[in-house]
XYZ file of N, CA and C in Angstrom:
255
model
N -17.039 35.535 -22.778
C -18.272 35.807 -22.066
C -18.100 35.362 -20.626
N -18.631 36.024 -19.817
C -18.146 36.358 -18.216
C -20.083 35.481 -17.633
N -20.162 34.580 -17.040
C -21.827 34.107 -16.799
C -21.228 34.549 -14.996
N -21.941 35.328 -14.626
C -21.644 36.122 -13.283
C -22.848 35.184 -12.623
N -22.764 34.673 -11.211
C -23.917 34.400 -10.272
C -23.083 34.093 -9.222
N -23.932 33.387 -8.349
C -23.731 32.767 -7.140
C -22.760 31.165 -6.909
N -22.711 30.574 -8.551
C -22.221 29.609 -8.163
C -23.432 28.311 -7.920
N -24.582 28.386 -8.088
C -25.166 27.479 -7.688
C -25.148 26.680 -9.597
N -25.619 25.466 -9.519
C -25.254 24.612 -10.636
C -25.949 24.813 -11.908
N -27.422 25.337 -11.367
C -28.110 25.455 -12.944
C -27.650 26.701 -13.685
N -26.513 27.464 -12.769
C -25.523 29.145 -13.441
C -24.467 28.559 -14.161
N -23.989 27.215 -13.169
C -22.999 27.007 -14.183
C -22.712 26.302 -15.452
N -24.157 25.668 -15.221
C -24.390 25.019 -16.575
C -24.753 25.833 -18.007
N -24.708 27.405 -17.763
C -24.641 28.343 -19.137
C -23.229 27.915 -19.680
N -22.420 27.748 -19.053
C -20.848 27.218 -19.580
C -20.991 25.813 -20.800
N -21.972 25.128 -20.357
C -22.181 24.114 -21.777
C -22.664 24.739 -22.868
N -23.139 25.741 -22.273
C -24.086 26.476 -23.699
C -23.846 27.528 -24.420
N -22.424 27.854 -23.733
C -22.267 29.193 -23.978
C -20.254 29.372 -24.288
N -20.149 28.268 -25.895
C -18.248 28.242 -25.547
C -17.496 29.380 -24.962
N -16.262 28.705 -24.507
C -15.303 29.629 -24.089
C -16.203 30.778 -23.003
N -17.070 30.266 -22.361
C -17.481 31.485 -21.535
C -16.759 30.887 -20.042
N -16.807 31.685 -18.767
C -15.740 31.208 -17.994
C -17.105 31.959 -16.596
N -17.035 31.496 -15.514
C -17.709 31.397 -14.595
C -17.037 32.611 -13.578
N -17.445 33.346 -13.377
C -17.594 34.604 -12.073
C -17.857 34.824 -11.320
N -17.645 34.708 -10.073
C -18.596 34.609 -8.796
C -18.932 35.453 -8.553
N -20.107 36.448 -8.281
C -20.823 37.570 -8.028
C -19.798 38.426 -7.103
N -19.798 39.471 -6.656
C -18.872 40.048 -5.042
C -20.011 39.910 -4.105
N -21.356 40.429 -3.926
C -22.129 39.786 -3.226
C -22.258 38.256 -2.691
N -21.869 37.449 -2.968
C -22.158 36.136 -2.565
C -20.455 35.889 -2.351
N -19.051 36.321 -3.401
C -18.195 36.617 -2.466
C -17.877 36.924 -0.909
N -18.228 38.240 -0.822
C -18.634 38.489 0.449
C -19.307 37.783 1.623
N -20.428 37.351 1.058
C -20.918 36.270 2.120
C -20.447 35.154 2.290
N -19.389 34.292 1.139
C -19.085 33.320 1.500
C -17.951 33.506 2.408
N -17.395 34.780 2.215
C -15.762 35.036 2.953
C -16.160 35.554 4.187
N -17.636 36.148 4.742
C -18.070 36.513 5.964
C -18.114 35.356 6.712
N -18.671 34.508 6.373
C -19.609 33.123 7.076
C -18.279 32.200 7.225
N -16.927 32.287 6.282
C -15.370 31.172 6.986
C -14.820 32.555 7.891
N -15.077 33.556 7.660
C -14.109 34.032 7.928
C -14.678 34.615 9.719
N -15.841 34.996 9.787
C -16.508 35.255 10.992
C -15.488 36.877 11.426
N -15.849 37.194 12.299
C -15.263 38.549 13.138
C -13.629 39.094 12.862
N -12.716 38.151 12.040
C -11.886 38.220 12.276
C -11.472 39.162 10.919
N -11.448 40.375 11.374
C -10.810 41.503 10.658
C -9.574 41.466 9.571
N -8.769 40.805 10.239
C -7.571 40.957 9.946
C -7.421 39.796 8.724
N -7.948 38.888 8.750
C -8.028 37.890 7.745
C -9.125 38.686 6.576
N -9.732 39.018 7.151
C -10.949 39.615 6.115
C -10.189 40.481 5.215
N -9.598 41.781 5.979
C -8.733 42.074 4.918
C -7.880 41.422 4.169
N -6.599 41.003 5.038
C -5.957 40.180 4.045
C -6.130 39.599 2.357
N -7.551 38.550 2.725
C -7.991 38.325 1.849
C -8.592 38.739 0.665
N -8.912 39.893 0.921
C -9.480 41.047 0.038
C -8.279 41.528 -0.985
N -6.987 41.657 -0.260
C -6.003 42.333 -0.611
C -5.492 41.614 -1.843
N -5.694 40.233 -1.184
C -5.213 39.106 -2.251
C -6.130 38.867 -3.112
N -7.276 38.860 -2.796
C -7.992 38.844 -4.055
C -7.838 39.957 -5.024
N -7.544 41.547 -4.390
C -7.687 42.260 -5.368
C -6.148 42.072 -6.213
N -4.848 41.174 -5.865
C -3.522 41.150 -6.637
C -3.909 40.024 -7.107
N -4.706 39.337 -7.205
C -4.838 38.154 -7.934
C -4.427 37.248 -7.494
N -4.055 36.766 -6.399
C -2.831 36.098 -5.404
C -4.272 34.954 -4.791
N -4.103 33.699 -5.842
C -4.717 32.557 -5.430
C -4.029 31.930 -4.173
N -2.672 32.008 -4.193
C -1.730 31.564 -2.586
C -2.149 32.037 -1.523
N -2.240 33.464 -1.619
C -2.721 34.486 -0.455
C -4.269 34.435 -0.172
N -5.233 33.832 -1.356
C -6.496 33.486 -0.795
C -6.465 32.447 -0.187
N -5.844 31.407 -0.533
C -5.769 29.765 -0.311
C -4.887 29.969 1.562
N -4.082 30.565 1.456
C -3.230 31.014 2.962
C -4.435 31.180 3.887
N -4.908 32.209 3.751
C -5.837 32.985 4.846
C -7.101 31.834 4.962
N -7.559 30.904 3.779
C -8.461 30.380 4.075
C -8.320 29.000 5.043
N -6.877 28.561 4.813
C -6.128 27.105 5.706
C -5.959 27.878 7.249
N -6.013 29.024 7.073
C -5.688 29.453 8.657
C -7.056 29.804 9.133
N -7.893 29.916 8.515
C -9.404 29.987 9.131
C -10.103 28.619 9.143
N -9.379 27.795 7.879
C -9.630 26.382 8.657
C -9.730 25.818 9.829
N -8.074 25.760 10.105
C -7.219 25.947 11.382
C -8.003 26.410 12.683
N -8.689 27.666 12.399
C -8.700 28.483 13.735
C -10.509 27.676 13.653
N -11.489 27.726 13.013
C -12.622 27.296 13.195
C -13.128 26.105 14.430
N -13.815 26.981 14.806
C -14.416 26.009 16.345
C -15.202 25.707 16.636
N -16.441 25.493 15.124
C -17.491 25.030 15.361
C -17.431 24.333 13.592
N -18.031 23.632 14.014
C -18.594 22.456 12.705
C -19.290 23.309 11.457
N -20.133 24.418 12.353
C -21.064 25.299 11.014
C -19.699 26.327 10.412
N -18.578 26.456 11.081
C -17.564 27.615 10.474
C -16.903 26.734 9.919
N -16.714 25.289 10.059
C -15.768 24.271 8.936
C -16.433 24.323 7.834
N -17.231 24.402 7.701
C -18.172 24.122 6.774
C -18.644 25.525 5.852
N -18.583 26.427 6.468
C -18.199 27.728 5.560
C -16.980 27.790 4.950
N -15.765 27.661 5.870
C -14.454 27.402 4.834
C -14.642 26.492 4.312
N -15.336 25.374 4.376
C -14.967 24.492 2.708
C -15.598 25.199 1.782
N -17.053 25.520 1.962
C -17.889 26.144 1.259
C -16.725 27.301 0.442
N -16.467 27.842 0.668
C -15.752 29.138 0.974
C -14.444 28.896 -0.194
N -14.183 27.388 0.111
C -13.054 26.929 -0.942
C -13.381 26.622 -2.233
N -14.596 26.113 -2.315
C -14.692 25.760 -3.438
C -15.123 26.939 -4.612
């Protein structure tokens, strides 16, 4: 069993209630979390997409240390962590 949401805590707590079910992050709230680290920058946006669609946790985890990296305001650090977890 697939419990699809946003990630916020009272979604993920169907996982106590529900064995062997495994947590999904919506693509909507995907999206927004990978808009808000990732900001204007195209080229990472794809990237990341690419890797998400091969399954390539390295290639998400890559693009997200380099938007770490490049972030120049406190509210875009804070989307890539967001963004990481």
């Amino acid at each position: 069993i697939y419990l699809c949401g946003d990630g916020d805590r009272w979604i993920k707590r169907g996982l106590e209630f529900l064995p062997k079910s495994v947590f999904v992050l919506d693509l909507f709230h995907l999206d927004k979390y990978l808009v808000a680290a990732l900001g204007k920058d195209k080229g990472a946006y794809g990237e990341i997409w690419a890797a998400l669609r091969r399954g390539d946790r390295v290639g998400v985890e890559k693009v997200l240390k380099g938007a770490a990296r490049k972030a120049e305001t406190p509210g875009r650090r804070k989307a890539v962590r967001d963004c990481r977890r």
